[in-house]
Short mmCIF file of C-alpha atoms and ligand atoms in Angstrom, two decimals:
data_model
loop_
_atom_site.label_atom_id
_atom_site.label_comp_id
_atom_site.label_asym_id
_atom_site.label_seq_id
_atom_site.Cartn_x
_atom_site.Cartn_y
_atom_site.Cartn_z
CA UNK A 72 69.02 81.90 29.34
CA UNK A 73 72.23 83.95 29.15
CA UNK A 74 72.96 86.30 26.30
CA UNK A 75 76.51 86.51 25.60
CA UNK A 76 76.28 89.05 22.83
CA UNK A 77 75.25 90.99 20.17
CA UNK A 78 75.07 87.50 17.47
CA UNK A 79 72.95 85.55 20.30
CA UNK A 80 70.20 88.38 20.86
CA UNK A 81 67.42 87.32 18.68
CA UNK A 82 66.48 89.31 15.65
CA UNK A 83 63.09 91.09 16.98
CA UNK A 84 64.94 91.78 20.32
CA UNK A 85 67.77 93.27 18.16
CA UNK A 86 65.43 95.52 16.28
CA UNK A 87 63.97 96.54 19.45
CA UNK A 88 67.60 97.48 20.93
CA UNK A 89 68.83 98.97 18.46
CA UNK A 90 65.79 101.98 17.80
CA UNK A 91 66.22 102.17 21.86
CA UNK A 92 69.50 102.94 21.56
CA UNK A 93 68.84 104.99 18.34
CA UNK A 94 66.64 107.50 20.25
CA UNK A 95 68.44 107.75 23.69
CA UNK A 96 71.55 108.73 22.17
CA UNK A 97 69.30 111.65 19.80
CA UNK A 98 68.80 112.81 23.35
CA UNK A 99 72.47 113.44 24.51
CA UNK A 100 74.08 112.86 21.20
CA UNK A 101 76.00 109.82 22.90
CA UNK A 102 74.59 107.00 24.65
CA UNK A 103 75.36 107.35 28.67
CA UNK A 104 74.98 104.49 31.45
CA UNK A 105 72.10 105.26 32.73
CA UNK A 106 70.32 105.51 29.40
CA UNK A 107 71.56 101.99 28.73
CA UNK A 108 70.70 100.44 31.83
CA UNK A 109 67.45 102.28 30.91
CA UNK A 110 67.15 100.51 27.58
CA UNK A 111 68.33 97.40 29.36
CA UNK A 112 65.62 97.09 31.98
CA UNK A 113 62.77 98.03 29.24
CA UNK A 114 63.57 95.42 27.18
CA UNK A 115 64.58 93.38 29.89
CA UNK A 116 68.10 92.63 29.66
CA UNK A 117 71.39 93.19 31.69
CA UNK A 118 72.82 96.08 31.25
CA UNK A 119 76.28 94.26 30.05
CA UNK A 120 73.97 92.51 27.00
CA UNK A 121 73.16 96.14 25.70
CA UNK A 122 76.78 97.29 26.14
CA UNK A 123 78.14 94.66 24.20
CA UNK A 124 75.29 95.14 21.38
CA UNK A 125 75.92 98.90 21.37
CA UNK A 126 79.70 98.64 21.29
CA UNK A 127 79.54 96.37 18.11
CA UNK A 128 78.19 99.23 15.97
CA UNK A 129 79.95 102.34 15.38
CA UNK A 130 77.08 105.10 15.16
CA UNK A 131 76.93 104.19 18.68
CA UNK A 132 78.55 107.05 20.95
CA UNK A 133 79.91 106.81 24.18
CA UNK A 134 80.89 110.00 25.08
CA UNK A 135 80.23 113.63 24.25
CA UNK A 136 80.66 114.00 20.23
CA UNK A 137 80.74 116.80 18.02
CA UNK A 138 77.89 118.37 15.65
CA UNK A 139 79.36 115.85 12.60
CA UNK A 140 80.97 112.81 13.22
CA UNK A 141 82.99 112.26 10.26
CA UNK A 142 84.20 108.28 10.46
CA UNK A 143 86.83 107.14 7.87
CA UNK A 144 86.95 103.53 7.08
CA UNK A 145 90.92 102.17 7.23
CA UNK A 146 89.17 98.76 6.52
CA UNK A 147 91.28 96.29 3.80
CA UNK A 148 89.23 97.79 0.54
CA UNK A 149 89.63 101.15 1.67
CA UNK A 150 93.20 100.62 2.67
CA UNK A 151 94.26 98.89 -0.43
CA UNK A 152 92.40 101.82 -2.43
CA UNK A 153 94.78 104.00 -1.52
CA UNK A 154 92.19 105.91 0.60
CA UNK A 155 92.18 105.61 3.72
CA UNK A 156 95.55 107.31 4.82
CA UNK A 157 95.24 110.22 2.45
CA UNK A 158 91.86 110.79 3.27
CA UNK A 159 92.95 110.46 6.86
CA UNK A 160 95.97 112.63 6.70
CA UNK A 161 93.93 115.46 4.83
CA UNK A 162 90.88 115.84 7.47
CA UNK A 163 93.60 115.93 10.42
CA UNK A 164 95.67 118.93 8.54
CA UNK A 165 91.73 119.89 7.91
CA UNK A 166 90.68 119.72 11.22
CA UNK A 167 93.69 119.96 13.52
CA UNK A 168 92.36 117.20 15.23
CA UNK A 169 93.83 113.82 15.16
CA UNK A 170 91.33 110.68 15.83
CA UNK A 171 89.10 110.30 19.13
CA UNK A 172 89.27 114.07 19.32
CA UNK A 173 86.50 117.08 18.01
CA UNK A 174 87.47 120.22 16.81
CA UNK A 175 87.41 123.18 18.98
CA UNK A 176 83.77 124.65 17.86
CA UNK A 177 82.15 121.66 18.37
CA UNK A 178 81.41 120.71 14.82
CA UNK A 179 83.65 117.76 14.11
CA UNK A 180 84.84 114.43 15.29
CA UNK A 181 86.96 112.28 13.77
CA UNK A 182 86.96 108.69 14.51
CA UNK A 183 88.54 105.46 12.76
CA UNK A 184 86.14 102.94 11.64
CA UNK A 185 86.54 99.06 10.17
CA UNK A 186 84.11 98.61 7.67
CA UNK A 187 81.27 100.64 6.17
CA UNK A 188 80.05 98.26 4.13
CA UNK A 189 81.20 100.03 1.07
CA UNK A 190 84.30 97.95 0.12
CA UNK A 191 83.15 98.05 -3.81
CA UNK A 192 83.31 101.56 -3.65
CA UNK A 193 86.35 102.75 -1.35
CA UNK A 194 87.34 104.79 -0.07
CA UNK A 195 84.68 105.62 2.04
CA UNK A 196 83.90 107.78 4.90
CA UNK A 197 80.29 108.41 6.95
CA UNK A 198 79.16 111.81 8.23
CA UNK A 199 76.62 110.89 10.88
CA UNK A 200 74.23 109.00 8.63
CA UNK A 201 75.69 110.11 4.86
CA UNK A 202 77.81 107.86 3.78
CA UNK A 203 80.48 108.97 1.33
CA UNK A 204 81.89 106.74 -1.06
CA UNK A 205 84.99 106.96 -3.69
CA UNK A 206 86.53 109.47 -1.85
CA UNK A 207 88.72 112.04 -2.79
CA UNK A 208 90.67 114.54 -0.86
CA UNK A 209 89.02 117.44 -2.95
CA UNK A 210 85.78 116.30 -2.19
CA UNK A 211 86.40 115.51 1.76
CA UNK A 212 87.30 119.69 0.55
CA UNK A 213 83.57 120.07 -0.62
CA UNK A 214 82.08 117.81 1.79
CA UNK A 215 83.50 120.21 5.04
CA UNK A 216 82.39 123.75 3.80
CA UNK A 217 79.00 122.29 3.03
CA UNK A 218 78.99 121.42 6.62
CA UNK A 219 80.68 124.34 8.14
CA UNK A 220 77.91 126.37 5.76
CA UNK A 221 74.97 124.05 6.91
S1 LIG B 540 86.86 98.32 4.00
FE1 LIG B 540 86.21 100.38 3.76
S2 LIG B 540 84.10 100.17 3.37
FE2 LIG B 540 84.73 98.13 3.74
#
């Protein structure tokens, strides 16, 4: 049988994949190769089938990150809220770091995301696992010296 992708990988395997992937990127704080061609001969798939399934979500990492990985949504809700360019615009003045890119000290990266499955309430924006939902640019304020403080 050939597993194509992510949809086609049945649920218990999925479940399995995903906590694999889970805990070898909380040992690198990204997910490498050879950690998913680990994953992929545990569970006993090719490595391309894990790819593909880890590329479909975005707390999956592929390269070095920073301390908080701060993803705005620029998703349909969020965009048509108004949200997602401000909010956007006001972490890169924030940061002086534009998307794909971490700050300096290590503490931030910015990415772009589609959906965070909070379109009733956007704007939204995650911070490793917190999600953050209608978002203002005062509070994106609050959010980052609670994390510079933390
Ligand atoms: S479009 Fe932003 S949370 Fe869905």
């Amino acid at each position: 049988m050939t597993v194509t992708g992510v949809g086609q990988v049945d649920a218990a395997k999925r479940s399995m994949l995903l906590t694999a992937l889970y805990v070898a990127q909380a040992q690198h704080g990204y997910l490498t190769s050879e950690a998913m061609d680990r994953v992929a001969e545990r569970l006993g798939m090719t490595p391309k089938e894990v790819y593909e399934a880890a590329t479909f979500y975005s707390m999956f990492h592929f390269a070095p990150v920073g301390r908080y990985v701060i993803q705005v949504c620029e998703g349909l809700s969020c965009h048509l809220a108004g949200g997602a360019e401000n909010i956007l615009e006001h972490l890169q003045h924030k940061l002086h770091i534009k998307p794909g890119q971490t700050t300096r000290d290590g503490l931030f990266t910015l990415q772009m995301v589609q959906c965070l499955a909070s379109c009733g309430t956007s704007p939204a924006m995650r911070v490793n696992d917190t999600l953050y939902e209608n978002l203002t640019c005062d509070q994106v304020d609050i959010i980052l010296d609670e994390l510079r403080g933390g």
